[in-house]
PDB file of C-alpha atoms and ligand atoms in Angstrom:
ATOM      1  CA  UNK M 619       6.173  83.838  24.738  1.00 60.00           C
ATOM      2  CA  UNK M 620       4.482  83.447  27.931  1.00 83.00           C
ATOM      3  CA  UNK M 621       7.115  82.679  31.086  1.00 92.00           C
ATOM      4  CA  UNK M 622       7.183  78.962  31.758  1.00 96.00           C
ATOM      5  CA  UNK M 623       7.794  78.095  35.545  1.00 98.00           C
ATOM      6  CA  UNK M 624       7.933  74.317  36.012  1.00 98.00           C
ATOM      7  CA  UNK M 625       7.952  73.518  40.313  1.00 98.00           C
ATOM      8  CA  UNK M 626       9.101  70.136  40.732  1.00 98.00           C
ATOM      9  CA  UNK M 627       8.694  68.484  43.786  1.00 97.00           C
ATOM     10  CA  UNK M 628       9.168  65.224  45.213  1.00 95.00           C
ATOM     11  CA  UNK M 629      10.864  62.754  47.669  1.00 93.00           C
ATOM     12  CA  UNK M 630      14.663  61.985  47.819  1.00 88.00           C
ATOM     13  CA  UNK M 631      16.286  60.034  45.017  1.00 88.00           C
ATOM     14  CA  UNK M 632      12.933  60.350  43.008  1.00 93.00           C
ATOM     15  CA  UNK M 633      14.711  61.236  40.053  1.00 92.00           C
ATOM     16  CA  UNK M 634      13.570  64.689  40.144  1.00 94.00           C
ATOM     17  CA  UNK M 635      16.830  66.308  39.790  1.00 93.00           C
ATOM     18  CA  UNK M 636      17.497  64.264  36.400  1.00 94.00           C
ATOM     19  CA  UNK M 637      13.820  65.420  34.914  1.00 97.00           C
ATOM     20  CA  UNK M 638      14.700  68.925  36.269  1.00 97.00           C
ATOM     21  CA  UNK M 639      17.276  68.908  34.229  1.00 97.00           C
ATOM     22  CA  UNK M 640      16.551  67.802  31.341  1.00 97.00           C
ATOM     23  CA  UNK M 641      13.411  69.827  31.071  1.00 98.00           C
ATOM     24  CA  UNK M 642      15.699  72.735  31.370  1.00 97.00           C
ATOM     25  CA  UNK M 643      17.941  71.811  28.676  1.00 98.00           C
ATOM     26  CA  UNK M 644      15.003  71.244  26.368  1.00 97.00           C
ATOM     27  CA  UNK M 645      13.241  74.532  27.211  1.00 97.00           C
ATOM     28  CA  UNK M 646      16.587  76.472  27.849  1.00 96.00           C
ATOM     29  CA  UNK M 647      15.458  77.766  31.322  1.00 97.00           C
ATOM     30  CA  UNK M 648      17.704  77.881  33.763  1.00 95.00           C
ATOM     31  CA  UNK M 649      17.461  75.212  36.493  1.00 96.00           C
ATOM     32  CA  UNK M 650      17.927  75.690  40.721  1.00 96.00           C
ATOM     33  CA  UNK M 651      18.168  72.314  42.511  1.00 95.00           C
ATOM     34  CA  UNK M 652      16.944  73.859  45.835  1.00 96.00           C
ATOM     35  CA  UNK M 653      18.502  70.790  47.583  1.00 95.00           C
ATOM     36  CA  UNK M 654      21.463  72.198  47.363  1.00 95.00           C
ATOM     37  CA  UNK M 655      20.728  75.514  49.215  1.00 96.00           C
ATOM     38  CA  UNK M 656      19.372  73.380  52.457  1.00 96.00           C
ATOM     39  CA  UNK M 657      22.588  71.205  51.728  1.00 95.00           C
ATOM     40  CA  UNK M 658      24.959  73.976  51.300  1.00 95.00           C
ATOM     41  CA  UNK M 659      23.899  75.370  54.352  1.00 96.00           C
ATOM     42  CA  UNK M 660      24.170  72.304  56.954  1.00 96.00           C
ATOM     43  CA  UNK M 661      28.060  72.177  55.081  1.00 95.00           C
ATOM     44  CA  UNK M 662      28.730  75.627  56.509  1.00 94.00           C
ATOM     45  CA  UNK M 663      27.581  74.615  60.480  1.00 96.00           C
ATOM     46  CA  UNK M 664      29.644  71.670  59.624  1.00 96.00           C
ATOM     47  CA  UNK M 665      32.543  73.464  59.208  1.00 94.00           C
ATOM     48  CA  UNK M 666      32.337  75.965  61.829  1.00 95.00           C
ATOM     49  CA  UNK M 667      31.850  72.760  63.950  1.00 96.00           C
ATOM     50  CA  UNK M 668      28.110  73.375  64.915  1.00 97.00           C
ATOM     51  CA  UNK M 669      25.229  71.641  65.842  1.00 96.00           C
ATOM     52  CA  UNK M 670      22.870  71.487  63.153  1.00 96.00           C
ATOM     53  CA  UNK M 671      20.200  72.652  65.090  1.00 93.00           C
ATOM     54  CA  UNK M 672      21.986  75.856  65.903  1.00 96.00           C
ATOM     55  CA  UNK M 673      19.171  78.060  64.368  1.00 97.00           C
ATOM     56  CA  UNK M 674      21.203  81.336  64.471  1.00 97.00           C
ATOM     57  CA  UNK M 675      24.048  79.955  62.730  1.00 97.00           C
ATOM     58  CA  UNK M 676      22.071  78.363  60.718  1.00 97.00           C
ATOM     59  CA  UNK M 677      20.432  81.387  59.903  1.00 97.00           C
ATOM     60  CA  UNK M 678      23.108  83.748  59.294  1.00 97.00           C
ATOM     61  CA  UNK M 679      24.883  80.450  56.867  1.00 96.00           C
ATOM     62  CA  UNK M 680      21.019  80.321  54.937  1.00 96.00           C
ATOM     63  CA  UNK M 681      21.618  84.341  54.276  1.00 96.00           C
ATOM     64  CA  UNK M 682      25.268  84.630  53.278  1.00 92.00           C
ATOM     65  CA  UNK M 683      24.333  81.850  50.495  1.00 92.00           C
ATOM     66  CA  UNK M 684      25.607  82.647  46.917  1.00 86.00           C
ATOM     67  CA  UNK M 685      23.676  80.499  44.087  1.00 83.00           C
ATOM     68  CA  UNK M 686      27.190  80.493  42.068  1.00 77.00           C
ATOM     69  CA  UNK M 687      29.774  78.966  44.806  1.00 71.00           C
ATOM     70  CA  UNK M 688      28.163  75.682  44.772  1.00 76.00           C
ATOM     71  CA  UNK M 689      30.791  72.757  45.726  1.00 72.00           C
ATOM     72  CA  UNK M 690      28.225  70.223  44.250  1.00 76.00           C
ATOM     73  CA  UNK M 691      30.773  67.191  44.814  1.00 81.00           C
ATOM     74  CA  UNK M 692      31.126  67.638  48.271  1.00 84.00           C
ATOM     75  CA  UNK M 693      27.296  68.904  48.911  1.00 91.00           C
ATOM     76  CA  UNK M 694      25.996  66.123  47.081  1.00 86.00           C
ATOM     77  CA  UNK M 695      27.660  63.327  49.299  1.00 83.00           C
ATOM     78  CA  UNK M 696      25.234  60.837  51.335  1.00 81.00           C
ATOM     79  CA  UNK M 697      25.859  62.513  54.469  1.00 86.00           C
ATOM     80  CA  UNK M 698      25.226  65.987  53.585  1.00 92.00           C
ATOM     81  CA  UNK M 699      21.885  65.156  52.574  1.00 89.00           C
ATOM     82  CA  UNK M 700      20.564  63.188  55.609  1.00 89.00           C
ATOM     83  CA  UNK M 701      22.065  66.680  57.337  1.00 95.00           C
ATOM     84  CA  UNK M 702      20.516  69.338  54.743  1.00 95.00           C
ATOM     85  CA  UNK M 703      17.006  67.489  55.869  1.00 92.00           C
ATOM     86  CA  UNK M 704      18.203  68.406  59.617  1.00 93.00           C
ATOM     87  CA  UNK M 705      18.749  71.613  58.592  1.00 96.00           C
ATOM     88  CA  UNK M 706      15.296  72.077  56.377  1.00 95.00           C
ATOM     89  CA  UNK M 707      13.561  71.806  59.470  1.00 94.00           C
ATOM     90  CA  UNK M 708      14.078  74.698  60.724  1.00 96.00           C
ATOM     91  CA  UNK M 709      11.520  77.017  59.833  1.00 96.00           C
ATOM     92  CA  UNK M 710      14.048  79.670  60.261  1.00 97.00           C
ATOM     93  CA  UNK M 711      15.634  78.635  57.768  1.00 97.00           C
ATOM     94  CA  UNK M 712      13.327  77.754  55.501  1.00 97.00           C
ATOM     95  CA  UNK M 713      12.088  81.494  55.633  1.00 97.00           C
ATOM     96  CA  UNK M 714      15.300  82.766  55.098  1.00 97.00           C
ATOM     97  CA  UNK M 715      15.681  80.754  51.677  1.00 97.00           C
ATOM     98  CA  UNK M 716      11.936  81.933  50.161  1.00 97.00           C
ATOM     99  CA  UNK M 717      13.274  85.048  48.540  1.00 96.00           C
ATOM    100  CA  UNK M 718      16.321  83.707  46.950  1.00 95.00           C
ATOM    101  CA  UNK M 719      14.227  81.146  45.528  1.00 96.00           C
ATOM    102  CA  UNK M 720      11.337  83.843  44.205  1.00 97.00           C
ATOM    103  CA  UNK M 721      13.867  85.562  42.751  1.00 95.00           C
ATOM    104  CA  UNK M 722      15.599  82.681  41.108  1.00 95.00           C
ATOM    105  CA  UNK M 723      11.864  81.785  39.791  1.00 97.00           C
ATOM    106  CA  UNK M 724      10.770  85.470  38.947  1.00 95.00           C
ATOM    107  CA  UNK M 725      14.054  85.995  36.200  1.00 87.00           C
ATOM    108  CA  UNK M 726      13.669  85.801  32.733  1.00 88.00           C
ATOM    109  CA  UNK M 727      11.926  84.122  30.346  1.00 92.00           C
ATOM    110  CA  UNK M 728      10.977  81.403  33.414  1.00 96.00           C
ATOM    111  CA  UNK M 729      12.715  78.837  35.383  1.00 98.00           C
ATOM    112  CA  UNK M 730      12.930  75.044  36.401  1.00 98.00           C
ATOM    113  CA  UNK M 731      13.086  75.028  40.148  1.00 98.00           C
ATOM    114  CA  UNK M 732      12.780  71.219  42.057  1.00 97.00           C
ATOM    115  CA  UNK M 733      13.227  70.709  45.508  1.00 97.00           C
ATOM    116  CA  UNK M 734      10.197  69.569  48.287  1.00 95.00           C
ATOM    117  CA  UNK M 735       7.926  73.074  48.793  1.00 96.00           C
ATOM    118  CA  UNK M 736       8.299  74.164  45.096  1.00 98.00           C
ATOM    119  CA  UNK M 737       4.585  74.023  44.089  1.00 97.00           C
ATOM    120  CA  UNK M 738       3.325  74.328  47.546  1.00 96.00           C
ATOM    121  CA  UNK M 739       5.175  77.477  48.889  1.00 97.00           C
ATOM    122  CA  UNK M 740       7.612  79.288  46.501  1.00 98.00           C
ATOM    123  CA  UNK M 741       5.825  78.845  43.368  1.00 98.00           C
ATOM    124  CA  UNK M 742       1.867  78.390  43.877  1.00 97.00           C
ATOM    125  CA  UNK M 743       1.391  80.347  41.145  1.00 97.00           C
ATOM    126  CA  UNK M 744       3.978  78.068  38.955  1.00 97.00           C
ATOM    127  CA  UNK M 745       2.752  77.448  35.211  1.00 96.00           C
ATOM    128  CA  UNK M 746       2.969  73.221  35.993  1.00 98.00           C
ATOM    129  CA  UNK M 747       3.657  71.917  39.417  1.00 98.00           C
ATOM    130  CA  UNK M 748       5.151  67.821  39.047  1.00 98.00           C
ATOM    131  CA  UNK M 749       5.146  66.010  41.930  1.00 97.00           C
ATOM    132  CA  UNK M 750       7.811  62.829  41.030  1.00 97.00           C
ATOM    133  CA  UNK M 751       7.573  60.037  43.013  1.00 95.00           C
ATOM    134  CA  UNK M 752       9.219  56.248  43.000  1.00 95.00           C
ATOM    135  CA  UNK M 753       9.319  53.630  45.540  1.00 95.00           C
ATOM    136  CA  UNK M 754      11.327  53.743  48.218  1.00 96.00           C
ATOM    137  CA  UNK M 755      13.419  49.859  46.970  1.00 96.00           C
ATOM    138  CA  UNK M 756      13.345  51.806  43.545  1.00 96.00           C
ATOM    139  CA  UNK M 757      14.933  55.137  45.152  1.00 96.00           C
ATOM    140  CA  UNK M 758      17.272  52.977  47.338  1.00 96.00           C
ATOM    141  CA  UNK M 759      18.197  51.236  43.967  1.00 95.00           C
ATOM    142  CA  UNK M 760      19.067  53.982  42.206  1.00 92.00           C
ATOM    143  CA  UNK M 761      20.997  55.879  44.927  1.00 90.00           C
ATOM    144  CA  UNK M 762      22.831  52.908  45.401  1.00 92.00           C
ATOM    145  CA  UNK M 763      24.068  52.722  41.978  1.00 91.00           C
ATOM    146  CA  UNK M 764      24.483  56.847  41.751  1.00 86.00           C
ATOM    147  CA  UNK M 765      26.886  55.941  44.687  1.00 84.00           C
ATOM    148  CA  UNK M 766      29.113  52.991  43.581  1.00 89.00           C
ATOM    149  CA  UNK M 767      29.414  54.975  40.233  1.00 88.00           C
ATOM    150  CA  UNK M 768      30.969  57.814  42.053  1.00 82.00           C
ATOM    151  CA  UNK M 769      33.379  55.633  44.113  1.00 86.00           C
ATOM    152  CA  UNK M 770      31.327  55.879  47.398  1.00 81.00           C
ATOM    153  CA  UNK M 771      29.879  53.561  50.308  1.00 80.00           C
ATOM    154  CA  UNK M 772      26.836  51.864  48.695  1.00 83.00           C
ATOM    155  CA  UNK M 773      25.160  49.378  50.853  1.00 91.00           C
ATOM    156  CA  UNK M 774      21.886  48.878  49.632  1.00 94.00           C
ATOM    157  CA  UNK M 775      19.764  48.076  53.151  1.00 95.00           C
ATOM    158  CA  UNK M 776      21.522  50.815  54.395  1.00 93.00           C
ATOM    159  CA  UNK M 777      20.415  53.355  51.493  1.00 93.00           C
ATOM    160  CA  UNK M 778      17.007  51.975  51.969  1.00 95.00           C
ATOM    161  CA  UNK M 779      16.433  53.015  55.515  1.00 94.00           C
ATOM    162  CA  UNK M 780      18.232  56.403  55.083  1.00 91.00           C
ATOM    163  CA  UNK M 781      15.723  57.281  52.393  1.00 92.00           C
ATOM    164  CA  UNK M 782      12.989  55.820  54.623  1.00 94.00           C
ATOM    165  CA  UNK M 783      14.213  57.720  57.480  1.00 92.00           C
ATOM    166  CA  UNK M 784      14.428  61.259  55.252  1.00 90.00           C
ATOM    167  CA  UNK M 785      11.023  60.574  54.041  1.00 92.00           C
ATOM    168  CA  UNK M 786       9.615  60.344  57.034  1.00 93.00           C
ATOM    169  CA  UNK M 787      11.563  63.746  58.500  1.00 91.00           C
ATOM    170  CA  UNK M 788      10.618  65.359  55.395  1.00 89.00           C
ATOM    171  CA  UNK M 789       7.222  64.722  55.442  1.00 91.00           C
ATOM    172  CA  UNK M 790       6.600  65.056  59.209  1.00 90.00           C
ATOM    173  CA  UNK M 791       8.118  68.545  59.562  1.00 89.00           C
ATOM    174  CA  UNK M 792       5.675  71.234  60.768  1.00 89.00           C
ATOM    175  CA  UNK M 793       6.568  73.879  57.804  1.00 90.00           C
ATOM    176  CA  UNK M 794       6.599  73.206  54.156  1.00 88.00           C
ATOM    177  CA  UNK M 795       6.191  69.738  54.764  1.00 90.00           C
ATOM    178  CA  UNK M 796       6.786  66.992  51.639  1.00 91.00           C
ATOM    179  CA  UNK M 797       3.412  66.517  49.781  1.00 91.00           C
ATOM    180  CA  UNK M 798       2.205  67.113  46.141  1.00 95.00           C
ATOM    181  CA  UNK M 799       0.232  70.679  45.620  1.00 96.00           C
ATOM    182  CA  UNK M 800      -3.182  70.192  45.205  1.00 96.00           C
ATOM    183  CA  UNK M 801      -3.010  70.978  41.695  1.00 96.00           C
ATOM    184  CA  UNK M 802       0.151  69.033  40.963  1.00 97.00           C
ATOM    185  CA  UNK M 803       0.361  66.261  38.726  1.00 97.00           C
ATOM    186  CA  UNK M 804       2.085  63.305  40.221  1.00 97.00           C
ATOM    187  CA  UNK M 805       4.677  61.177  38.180  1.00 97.00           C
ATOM    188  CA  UNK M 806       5.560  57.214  39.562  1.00 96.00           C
ATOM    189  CA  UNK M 807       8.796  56.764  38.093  1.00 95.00           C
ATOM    190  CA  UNK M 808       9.356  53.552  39.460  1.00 94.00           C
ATOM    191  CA  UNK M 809       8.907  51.583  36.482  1.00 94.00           C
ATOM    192  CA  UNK M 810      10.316  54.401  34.260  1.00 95.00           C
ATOM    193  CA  UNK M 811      13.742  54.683  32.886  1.00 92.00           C
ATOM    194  CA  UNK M 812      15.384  58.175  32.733  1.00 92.00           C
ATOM    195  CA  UNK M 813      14.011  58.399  28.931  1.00 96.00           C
ATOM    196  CA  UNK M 814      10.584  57.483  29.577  1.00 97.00           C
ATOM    197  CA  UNK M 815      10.573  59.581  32.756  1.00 96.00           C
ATOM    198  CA  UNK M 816      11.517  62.428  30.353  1.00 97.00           C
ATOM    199  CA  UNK M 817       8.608  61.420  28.033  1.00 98.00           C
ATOM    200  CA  UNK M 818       6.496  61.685  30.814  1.00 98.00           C
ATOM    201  CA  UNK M 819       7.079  65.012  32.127  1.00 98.00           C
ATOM    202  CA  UNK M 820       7.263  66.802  28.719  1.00 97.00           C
ATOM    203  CA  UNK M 821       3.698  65.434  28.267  1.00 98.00           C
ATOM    204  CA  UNK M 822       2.475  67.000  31.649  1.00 98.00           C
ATOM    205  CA  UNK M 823       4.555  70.090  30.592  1.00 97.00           C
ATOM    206  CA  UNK M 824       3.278  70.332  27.290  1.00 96.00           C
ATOM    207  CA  UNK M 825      -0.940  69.541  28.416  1.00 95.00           C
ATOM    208  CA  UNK M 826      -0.287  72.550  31.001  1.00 92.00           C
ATOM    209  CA  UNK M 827       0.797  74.983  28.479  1.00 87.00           C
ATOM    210  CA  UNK M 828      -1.634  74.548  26.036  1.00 84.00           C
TER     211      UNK M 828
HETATM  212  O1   DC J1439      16.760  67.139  47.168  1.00 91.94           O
HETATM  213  P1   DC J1439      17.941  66.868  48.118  1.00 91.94           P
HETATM  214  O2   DC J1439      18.127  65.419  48.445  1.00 91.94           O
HETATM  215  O3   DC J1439      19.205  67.493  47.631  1.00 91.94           O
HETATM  216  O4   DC J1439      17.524  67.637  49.461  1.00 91.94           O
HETATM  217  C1   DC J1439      18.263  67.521  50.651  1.00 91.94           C
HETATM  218  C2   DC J1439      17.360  67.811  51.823  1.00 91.94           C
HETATM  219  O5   DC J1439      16.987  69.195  51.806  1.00 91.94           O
HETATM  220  C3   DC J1439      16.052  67.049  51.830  1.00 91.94           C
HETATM  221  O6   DC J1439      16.118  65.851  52.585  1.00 91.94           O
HETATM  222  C4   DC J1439      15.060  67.999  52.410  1.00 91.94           C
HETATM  223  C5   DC J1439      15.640  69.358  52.165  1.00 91.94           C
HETATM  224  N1   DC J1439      14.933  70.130  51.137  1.00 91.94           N
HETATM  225  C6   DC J1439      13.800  70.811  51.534  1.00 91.94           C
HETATM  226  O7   DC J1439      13.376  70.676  52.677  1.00 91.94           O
HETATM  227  N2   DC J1439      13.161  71.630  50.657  1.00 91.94           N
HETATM  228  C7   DC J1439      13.578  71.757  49.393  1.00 91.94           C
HETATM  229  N3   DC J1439      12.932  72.580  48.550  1.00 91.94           N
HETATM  230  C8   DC J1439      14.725  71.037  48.956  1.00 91.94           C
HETATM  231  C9   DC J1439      15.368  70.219  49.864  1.00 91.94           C
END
């Protein structure tokens, strides 16, 4: 079988981790939510009580990264995403990240990788690039519910204009900016449920491979 490397992409609270996922599951790949590596390092200059623009520490957190001692709970909170996008700013630290991610991408049989950069600069060469999109009310929506389900703060406004404000830091930044590869196929989700989302994707998966 040829490898299968599916480079998802798209803005926070897309729904891009779900699809991610799932597609994993149903093509038994393994799956890196690169979120988490931005996120896990703005937790470590956190807790050494440093600015999140300190680009050495920053640095030197990025490097000592471990793809196993993940403490999603905690990394997934509200906050530590509005400072992993901080943190993914730095080009620094973005360069620091590539291999780990190449690697992660290179193993096996293939790989399910989703994060912002995926089909623009650690996979170009990926087998299908989807870019997953959603409305930003839609996003907000969804977060807010993700939020109350898990006991946390969920004021919807507020939601709103933190995923307004990360789309806009995301997609400003100078390197490996937010945007769909030029040969991605984009996916609106906003009318989709997680199902039809699923549908969706597996179609785009399924036209690329064949
Ligand atoms: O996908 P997420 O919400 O877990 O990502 C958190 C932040 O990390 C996001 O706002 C931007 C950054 N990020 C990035 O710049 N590049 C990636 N490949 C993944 C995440």
């Amino acid at each position: 079988m040829t490898r299968l490397v599916i480079a998802i992409d798209g803005p926070a609270a897309s729904g891009k981790g779900t699809l991610a996922r799932r597609l994993a599951t149903h093509f038994n790949l393994p799956h890196l939510d690169t979120g988490l590596l931005y996120r896990a390092t703005a937790s470590a200059l956190l807790d050494e009580g440093r600015p999140l623009d300190d680009v050495e520490a920053a640095v030197v957190a990025a490097r000592g990264l471990s793809l196993t001692d993940f403490d999603d709970q905690r990394l997934r909170a509200r906050e530590m995403g509005e400072a992993a996008s901080v943190v993914a700013a730095l080009p620094e630290v973005r360069a620091e990240l590539i291999d780990l991610q190449r690697r992660f991408a290179r193993n096996g049989e293939g790989a399910v990788l989703d994060g912002r950069d995926i089909g623009t600069v650690i996979c170009p060469d990926a087998s299908v690039k989807i870019f997953v999109t959603a409305s930003a009310e839609k996003r907000a929506q969804r977060r807010a519910l993700e939020l109350a389900r898990r006991g946390e703060r969920a004021d919807y406004q507020s939601i709103l204009a933190d995923v307004k404000k990360r789309d806009e830091r995301d997609s400003a930044r100078s390197v490996a900016p937010l945007k769909p590869a030029g040969d991605a196929t984009t996916l609106d989700t906003s009318e989709l449920d997680i199902e039809g989302a699923f549908r969706a994707a597996l179609a785009i998966v399924e036209k690329a491979r064949q």
